[in-house]
PDB file of C-alpha atoms and ligand atoms in Angstrom:
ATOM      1  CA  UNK N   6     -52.227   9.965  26.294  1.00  0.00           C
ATOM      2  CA  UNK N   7     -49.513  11.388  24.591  1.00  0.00           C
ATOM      3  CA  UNK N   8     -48.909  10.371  21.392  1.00  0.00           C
ATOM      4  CA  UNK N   9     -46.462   7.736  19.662  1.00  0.00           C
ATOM      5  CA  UNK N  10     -44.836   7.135  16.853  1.00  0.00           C
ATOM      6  CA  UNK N  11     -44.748   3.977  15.429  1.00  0.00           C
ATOM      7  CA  UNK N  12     -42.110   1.647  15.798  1.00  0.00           C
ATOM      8  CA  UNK N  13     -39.575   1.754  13.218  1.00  0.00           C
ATOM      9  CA  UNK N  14     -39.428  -1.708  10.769  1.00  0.00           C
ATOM     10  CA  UNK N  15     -37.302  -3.756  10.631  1.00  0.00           C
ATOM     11  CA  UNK N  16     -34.848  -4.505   8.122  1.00  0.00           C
ATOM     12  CA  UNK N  17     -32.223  -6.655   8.783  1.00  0.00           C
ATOM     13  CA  UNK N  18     -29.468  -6.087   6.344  1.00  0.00           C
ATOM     14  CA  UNK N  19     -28.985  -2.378   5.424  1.00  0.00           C
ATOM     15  CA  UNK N  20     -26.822  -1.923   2.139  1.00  0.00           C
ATOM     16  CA  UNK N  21     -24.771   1.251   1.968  1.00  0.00           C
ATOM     17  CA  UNK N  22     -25.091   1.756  -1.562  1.00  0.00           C
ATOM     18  CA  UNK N  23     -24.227   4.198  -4.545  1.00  0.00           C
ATOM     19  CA  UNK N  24     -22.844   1.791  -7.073  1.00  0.00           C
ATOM     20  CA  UNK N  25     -23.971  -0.776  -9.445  1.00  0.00           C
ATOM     21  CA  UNK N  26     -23.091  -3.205  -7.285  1.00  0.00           C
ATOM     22  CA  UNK N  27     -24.845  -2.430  -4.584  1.00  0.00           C
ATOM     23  CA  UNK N  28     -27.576  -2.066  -6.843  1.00  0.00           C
ATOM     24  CA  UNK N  29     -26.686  -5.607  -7.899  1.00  0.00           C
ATOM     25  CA  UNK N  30     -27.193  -7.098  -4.433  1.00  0.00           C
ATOM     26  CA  UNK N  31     -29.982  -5.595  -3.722  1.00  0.00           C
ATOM     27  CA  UNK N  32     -31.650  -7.614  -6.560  1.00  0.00           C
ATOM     28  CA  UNK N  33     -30.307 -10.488  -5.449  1.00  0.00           C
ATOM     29  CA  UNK N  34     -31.928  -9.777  -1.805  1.00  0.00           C
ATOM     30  CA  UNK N  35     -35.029  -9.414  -2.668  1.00  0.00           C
ATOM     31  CA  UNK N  36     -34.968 -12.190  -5.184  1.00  0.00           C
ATOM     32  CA  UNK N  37     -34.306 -14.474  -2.315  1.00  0.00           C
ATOM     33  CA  UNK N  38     -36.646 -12.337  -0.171  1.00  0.00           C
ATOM     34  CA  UNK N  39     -34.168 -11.451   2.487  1.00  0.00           C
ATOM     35  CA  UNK N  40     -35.528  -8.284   3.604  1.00  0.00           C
ATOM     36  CA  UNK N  41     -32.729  -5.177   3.455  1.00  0.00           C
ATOM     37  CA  UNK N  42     -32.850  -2.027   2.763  1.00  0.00           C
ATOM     38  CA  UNK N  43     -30.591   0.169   0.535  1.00  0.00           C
ATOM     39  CA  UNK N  44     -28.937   3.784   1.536  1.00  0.00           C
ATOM     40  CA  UNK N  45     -28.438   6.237  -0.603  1.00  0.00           C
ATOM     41  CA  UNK N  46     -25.955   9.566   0.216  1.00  0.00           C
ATOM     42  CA  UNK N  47     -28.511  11.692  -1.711  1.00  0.00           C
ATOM     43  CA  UNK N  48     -25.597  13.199  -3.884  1.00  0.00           C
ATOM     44  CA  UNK N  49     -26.481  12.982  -7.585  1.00  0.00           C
ATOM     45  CA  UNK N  50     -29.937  14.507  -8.780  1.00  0.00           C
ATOM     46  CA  UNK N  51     -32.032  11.505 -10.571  1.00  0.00           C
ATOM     47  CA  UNK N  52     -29.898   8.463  -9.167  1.00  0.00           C
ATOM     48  CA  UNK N  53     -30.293   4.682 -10.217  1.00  0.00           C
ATOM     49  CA  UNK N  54     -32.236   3.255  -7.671  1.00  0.00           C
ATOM     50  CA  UNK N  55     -31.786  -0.151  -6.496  1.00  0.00           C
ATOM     51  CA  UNK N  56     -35.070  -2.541  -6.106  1.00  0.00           C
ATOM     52  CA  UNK N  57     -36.674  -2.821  -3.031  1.00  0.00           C
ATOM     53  CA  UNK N  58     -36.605  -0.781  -0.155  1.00  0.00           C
ATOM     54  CA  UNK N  59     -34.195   2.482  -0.408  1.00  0.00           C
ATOM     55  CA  UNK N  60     -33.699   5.531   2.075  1.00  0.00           C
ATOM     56  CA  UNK N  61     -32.306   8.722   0.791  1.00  0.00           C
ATOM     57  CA  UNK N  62     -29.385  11.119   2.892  1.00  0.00           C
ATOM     58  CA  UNK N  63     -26.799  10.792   5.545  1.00  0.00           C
ATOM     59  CA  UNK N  64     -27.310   8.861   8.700  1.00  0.00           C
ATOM     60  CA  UNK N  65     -25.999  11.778  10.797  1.00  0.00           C
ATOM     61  CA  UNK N  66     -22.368  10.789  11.569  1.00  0.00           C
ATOM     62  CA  UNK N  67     -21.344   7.332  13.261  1.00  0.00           C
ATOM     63  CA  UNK N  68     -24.094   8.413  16.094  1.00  0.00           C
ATOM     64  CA  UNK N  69     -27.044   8.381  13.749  1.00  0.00           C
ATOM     65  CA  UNK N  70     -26.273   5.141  11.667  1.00  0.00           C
ATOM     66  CA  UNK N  71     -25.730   3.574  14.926  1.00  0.00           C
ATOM     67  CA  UNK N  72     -29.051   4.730  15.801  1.00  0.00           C
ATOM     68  CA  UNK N  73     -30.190   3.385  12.494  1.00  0.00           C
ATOM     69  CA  UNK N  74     -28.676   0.351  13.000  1.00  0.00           C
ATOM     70  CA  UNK N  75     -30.283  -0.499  16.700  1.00  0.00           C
ATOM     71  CA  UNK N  76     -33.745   1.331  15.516  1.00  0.00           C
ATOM     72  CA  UNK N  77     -34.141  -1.059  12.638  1.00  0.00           C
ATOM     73  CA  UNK N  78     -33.202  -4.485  14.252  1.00  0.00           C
ATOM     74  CA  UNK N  79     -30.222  -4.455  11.977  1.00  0.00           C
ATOM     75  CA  UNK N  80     -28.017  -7.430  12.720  1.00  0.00           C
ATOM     76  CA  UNK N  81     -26.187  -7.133   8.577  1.00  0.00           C
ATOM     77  CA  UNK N  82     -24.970  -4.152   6.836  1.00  0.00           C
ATOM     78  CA  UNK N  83     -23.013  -4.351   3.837  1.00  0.00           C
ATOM     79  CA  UNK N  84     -20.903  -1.488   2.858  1.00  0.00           C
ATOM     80  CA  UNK N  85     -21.350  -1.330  -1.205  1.00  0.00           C
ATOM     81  CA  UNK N  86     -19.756   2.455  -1.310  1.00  0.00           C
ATOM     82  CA  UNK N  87     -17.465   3.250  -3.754  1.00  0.00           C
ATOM     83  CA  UNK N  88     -14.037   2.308  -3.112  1.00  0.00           C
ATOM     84  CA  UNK N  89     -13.001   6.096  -2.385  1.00  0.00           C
ATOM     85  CA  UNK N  90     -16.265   6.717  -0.562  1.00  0.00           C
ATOM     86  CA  UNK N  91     -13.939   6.706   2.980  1.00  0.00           C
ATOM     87  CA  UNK N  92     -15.896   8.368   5.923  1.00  0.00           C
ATOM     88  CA  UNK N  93     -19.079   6.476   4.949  1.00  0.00           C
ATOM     89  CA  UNK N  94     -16.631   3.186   5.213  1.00  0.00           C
ATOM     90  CA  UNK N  95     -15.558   3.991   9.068  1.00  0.00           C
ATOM     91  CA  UNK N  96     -19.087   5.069  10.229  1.00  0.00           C
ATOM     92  CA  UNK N  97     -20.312   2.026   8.814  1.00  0.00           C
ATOM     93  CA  UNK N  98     -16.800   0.215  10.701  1.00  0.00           C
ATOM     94  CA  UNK N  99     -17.292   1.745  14.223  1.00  0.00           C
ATOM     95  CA  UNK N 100     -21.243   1.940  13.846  1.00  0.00           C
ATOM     96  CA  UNK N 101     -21.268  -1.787  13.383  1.00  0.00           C
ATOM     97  CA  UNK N 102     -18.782  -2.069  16.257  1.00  0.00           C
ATOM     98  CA  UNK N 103     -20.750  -0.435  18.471  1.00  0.00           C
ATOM     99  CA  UNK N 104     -23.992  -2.181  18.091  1.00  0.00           C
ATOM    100  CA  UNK N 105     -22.445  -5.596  17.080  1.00  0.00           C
ATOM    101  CA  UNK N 106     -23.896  -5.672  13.157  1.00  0.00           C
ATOM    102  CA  UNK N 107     -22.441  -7.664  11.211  1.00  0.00           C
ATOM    103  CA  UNK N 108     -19.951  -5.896   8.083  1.00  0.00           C
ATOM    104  CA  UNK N 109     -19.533  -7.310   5.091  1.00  0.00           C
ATOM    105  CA  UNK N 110     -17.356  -4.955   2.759  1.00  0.00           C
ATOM    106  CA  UNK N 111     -17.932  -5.581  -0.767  1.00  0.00           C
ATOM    107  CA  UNK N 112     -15.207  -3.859  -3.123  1.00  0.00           C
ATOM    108  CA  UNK N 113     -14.803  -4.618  -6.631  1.00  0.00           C
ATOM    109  CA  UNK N 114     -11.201  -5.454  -7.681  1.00  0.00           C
ATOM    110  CA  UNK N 115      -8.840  -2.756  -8.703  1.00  0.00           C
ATOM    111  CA  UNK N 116      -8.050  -2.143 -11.667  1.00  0.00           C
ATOM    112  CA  UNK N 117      -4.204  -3.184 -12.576  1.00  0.00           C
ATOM    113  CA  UNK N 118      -2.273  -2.227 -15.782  1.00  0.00           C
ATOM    114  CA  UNK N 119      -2.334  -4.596 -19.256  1.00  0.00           C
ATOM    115  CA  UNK N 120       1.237  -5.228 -20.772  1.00  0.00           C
ATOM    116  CA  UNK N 121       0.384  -2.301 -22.750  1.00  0.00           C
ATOM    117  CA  UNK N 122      -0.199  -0.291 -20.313  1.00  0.00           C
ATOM    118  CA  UNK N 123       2.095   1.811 -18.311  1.00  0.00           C
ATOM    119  CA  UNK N 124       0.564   4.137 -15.606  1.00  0.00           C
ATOM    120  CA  UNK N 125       1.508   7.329 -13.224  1.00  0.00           C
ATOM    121  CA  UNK N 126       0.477   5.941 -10.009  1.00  0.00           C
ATOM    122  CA  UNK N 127      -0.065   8.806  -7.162  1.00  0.00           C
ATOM    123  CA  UNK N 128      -1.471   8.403  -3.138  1.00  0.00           C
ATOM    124  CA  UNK N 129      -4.335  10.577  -3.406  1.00  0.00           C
ATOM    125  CA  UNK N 130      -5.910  13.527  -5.354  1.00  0.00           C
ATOM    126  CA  UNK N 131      -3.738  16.379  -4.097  1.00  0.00           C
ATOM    127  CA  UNK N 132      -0.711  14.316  -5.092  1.00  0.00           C
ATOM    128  CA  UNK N 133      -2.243  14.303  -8.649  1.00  0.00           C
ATOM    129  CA  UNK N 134      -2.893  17.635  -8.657  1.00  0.00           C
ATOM    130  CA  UNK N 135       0.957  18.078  -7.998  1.00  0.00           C
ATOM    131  CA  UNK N 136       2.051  15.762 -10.390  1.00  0.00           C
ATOM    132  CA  UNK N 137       0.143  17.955 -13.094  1.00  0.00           C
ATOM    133  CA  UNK N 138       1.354  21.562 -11.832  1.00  0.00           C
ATOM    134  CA  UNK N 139       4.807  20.470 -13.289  1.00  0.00           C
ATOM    135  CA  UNK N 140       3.949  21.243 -16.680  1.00  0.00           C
ATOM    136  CA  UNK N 141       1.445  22.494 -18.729  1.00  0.00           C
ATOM    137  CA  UNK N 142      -0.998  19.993 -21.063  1.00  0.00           C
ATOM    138  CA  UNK N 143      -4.222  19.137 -22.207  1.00  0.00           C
ATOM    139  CA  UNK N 144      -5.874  16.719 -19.007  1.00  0.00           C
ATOM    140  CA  UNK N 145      -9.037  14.496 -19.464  1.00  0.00           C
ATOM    141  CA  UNK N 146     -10.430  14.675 -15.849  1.00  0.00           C
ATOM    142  CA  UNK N 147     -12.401  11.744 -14.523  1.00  0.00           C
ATOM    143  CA  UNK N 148     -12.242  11.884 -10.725  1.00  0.00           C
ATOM    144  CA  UNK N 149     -15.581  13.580 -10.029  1.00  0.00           C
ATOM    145  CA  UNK N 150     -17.125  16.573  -9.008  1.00  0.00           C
ATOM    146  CA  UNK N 151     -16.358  16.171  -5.044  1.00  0.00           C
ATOM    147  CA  UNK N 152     -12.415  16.123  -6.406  1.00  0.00           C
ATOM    148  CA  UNK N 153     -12.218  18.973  -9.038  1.00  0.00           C
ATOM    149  CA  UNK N 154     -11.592  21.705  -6.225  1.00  0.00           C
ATOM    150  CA  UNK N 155      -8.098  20.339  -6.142  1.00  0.00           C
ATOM    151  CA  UNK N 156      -7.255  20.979  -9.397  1.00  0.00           C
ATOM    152  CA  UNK N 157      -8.297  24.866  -9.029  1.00  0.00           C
ATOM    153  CA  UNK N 158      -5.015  26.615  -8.668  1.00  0.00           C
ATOM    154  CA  UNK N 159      -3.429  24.656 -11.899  1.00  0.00           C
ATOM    155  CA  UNK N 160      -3.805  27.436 -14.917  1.00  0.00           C
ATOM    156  CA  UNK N 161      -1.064  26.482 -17.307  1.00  0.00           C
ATOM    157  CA  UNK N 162      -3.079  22.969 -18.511  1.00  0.00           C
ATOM    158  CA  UNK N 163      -5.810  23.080 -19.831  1.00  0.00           C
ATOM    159  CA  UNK N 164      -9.014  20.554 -18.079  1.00  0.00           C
ATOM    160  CA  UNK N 165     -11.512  18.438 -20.295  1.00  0.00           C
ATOM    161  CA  UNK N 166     -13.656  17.659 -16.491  1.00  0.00           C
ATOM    162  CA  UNK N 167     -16.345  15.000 -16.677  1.00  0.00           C
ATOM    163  CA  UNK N 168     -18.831  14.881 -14.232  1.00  0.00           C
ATOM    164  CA  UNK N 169     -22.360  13.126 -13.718  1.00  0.00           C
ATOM    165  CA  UNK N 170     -24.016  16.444 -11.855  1.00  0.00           C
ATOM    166  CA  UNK N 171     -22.070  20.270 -12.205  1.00  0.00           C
ATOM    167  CA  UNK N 172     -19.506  20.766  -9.316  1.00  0.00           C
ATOM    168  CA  UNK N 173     -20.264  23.402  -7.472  1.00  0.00           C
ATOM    169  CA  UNK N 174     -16.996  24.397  -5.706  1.00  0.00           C
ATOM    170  CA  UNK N 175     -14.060  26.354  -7.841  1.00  0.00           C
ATOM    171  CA  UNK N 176     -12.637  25.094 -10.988  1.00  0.00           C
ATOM    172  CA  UNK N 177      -9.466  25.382 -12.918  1.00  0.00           C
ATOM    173  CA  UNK N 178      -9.705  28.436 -14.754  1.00  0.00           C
ATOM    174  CA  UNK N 179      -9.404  26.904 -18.476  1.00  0.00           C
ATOM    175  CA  UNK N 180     -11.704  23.925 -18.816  1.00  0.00           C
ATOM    176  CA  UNK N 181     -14.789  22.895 -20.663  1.00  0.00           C
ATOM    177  CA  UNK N 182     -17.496  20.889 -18.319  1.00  0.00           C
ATOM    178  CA  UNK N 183     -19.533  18.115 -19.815  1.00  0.00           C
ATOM    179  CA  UNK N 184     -21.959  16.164 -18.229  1.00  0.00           C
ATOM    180  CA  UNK N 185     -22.357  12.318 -18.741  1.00  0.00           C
ATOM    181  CA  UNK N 186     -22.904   8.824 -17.151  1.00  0.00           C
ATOM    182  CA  UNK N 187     -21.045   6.014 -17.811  1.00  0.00           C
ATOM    183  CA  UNK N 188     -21.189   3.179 -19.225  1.00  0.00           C
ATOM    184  CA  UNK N 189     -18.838   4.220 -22.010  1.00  0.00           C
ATOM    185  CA  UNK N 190     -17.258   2.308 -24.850  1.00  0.00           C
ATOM    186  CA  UNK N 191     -13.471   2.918 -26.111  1.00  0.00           C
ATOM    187  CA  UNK N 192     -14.972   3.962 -29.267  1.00  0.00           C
ATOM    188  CA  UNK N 193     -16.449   7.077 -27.807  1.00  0.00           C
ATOM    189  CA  UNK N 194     -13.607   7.507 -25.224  1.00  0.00           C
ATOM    190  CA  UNK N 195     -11.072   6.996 -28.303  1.00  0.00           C
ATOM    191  CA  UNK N 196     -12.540   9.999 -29.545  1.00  0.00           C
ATOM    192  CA  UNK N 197     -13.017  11.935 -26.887  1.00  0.00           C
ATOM    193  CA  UNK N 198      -9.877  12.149 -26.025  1.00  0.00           C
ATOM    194  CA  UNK N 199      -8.525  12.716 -29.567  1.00  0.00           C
ATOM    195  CA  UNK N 200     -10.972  15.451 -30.636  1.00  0.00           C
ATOM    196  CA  UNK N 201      -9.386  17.355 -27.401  1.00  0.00           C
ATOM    197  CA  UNK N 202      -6.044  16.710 -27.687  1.00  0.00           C
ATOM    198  CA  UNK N 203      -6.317  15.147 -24.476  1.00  0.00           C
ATOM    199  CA  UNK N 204      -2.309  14.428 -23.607  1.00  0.00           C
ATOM    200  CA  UNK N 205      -3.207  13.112 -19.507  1.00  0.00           C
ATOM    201  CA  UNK N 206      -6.202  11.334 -18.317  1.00  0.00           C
ATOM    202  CA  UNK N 207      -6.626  11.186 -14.564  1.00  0.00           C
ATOM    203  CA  UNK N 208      -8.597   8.708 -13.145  1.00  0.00           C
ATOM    204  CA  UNK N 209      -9.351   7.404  -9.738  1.00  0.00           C
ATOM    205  CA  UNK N 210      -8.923   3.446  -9.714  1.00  0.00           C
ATOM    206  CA  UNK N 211     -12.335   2.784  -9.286  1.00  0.00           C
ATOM    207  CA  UNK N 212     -12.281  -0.850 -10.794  1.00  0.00           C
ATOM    208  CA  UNK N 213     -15.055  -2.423 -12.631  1.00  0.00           C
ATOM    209  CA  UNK N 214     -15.987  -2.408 -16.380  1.00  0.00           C
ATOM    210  CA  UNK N 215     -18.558   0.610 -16.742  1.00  0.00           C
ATOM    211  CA  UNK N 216     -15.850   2.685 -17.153  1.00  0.00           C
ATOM    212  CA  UNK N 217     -12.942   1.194 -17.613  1.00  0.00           C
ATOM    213  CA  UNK N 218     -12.696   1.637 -21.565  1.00  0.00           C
ATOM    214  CA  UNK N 219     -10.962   4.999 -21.131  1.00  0.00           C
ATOM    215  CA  UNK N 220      -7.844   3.178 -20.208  1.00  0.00           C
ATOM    216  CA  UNK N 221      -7.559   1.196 -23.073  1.00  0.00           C
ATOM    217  CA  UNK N 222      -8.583   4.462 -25.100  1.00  0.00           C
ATOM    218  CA  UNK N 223      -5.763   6.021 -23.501  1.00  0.00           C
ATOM    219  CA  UNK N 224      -3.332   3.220 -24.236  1.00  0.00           C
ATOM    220  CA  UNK N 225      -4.283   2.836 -28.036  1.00  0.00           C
ATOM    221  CA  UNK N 226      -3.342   6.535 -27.867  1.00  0.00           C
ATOM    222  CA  UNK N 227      -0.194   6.579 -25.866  1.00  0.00           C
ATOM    223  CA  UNK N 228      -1.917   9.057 -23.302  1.00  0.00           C
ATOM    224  CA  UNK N 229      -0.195   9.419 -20.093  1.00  0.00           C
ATOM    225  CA  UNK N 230      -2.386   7.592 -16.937  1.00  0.00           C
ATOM    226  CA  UNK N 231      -2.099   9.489 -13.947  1.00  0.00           C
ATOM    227  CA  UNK N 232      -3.908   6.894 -11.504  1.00  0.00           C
ATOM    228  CA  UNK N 233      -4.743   7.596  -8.181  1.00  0.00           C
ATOM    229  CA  UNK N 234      -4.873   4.614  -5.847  1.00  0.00           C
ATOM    230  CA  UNK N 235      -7.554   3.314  -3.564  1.00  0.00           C
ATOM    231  CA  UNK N 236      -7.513   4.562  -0.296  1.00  0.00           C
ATOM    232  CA  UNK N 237      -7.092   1.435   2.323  1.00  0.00           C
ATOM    233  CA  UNK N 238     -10.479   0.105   3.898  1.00  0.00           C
ATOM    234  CA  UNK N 239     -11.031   0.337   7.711  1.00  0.00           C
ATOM    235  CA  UNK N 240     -10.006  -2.587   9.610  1.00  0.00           C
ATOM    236  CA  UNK N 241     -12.520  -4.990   9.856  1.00  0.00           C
ATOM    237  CA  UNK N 242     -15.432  -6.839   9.005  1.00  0.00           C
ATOM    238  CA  UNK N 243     -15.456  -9.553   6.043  1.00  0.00           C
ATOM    239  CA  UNK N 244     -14.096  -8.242   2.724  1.00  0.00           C
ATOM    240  CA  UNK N 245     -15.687  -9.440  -0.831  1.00  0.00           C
ATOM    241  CA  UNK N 246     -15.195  -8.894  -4.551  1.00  0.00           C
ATOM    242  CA  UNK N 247     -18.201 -10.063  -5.856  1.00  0.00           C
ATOM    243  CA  UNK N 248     -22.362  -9.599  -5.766  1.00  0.00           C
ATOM    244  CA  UNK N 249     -22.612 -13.069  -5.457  1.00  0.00           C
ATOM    245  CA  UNK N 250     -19.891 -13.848  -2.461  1.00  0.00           C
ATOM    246  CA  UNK N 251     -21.648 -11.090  -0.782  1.00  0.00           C
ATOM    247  CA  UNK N 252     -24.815 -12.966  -1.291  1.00  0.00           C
ATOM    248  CA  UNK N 253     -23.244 -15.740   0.362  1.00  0.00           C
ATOM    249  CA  UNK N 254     -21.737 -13.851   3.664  1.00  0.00           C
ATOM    250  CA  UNK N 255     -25.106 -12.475   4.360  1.00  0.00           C
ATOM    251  CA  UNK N 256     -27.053 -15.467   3.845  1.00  0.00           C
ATOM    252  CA  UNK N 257     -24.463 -17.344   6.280  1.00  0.00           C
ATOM    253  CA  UNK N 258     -24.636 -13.930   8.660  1.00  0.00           C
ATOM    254  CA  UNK N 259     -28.275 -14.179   9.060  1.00  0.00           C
ATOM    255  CA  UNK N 260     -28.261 -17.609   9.473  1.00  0.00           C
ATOM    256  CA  UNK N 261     -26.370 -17.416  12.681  1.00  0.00           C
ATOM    257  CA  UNK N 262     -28.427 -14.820  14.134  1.00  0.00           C
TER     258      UNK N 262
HETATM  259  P1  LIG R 285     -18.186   9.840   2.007  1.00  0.00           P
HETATM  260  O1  LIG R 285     -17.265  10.999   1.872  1.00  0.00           O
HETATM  261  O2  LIG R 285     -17.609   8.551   2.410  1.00  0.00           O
HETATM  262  O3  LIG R 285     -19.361  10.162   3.017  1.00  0.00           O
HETATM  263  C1  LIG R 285     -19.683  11.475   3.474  1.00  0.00           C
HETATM  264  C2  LIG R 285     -21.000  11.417   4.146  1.00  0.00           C
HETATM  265  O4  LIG R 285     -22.044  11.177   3.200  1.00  0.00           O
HETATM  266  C3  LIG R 285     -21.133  10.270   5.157  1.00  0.00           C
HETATM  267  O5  LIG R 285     -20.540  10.602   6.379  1.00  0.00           O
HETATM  268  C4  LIG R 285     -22.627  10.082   5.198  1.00  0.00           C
HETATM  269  O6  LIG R 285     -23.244  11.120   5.946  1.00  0.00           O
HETATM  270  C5  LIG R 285     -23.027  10.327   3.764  1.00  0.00           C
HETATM  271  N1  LIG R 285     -23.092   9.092   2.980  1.00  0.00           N
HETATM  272  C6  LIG R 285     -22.168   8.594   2.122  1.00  0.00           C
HETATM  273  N2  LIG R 285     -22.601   7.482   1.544  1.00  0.00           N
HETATM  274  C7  LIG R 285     -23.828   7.247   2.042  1.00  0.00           C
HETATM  275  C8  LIG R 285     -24.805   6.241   1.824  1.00  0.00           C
HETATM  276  N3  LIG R 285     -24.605   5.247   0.933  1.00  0.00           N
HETATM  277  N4  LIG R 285     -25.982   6.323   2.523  1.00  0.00           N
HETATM  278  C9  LIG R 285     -26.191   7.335   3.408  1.00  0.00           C
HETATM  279  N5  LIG R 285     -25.309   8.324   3.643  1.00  0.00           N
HETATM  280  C10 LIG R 285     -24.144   8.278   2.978  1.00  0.00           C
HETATM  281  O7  LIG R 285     -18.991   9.627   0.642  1.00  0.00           O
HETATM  282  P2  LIG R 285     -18.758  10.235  -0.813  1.00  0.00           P
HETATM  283  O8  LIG R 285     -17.390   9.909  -1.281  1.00  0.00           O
HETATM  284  O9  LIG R 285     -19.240  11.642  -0.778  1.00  0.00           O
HETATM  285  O10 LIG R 285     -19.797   9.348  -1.634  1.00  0.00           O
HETATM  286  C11 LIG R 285     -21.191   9.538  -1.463  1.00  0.00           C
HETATM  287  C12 LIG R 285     -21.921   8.418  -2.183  1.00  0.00           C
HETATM  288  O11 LIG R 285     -21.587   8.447  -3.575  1.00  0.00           O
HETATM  289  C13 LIG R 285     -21.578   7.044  -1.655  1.00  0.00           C
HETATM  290  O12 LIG R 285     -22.792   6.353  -1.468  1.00  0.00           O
HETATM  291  C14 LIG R 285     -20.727   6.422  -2.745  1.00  0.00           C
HETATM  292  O13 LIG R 285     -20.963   5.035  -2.862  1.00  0.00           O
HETATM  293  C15 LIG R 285     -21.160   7.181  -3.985  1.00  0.00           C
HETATM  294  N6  LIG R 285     -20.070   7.393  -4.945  1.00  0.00           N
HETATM  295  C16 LIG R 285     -18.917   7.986  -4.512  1.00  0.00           C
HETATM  296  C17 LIG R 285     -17.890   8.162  -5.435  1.00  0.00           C
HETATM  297  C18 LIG R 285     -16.565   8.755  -5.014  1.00  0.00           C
HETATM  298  O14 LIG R 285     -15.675   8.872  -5.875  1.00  0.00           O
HETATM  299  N7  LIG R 285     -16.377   9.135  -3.760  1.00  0.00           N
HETATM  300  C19 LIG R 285     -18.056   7.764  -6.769  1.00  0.00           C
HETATM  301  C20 LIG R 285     -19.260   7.163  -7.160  1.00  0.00           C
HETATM  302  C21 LIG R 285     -20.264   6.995  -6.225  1.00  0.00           C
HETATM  303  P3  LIG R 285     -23.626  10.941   7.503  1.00  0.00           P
HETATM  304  O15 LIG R 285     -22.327  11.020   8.238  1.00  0.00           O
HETATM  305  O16 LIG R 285     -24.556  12.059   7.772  1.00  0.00           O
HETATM  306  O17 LIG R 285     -24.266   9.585   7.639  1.00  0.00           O
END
């Protein structure tokens, strides 16, 4: 006889994770004891891991996380990427499609200027890169390693780059690296950007409060905002802001199954 493997659990609501709040709802699941299991891309060495059940890497395109999907009985996935996360957001659109999932998309809200505040909004990362190659300053970079590449032909500013994990593609050839993880206070972000001379922070608008205290930083010290906006989500699916609607849709989700 040959031999087989076993069958594969199930599990389902799968959470597409990566952020705090996905980490969030997964605590929530399992404190109800609504079995689901949280995805990770795999990107950052040492990650936060949520509670509960996680798997670790890429599904293999819309193909494999439709696979997934059918493999694991999953009738519920919730995509908890980051907002500019954008192919994971249409696999997890046409994946669900296909096998007739559920989506929730849970996206915390963007962030919007105080009256204090007066921002640079561009599209998308190339466009910030633009905006910056028309004259030469001192930028506080805050987009993330996957983004930095963009930046690479600039050489008349000079780049204070941020990242979790090194980048590993080419840099702007005057910058200082320096490795951290949020959550950061506008005490330390104050000072950051004044012990640099930081004239230009550019940030993606990722929302939420871990990290927001670099914009107030930069408004106490009338430093120019270049903000790049969210990229739009793919059609479908039932959007939330919050850990706790999302709790909600999926209990209501399951319940119809
Ligand atoms: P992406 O460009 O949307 O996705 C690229 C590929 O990575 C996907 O096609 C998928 O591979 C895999 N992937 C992404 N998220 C995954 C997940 N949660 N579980 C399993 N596979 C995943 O993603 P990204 O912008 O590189 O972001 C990767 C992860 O980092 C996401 O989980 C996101 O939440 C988190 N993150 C991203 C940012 C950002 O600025 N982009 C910031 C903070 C955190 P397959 O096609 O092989 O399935």
């Amino acid at each position: 006889m040959p031999a087989t493997d076993p069958p594969a659990p199930t599990s389902p609501v799968l959470i597409l994770g990566g952020t705090g709040e996905a980490r969030a709802l997964a605590a929530a699941l399992v404190a109800e004891g609504i079995g689901c299991v949280s995805s990770l891309a795999g990107r950052v060495t040492d990650p936060a891991l949520p509670v509960g059940e996680v798997r670790i890497g890429g599904f293999g395109g819309v193909q494999g996380l439709t696979r997934w999907l059918a493999e694991h009985h999953c009738t519920t996935v919730v995509d908890a990427t980051h907002p500019f996360a954008q192919q994971i957001s249409r696999n997890a659109a046409d994946a669900t499609a296909a096998t007739g999932a559920k989506l929730i998309s849970l996206r915390r809200p963007a962030w919007t200027p105080g009256p204090d505040e007066t921002w640079t909004t561009v599209a998308d990362i190339e466009a910030a890169a633009r905006h910056l190659s028309t004259r030469a300053g001192r930028v506080f970079l805050t987009t993330g390693r996957q983004d930095v590449g963009a930046f690479a032909g600039i050489d008349d500013s000079w780049f204070l780059i941020r990242v979790v994990d090194p980048p590993t593609g080419p840099l702007p050839p005057r910058r200082q690296v320096i490795r951290s993880r949020g959550p950061y206070l506008v005490v330390g972000e104050r000072e950051i950007m004044r012990d640099n001379r930081i004239d230009t922070l550019v940030t993606k608008n990722s929302g939420g409060v871990l990290t927001a205290a670099k914009l107030r930083a930069a408004a106490e010290l009338g430093i120019e905002v270049v903000m790049i906006a969210r990229p739009p989500l793919p059609v479908g699916g039932t959007r939330v802001a919050s850990v706790g609607d999302a709790v909600v849709v999926v209990r209501q989700a399951l319940a119809l199954r």
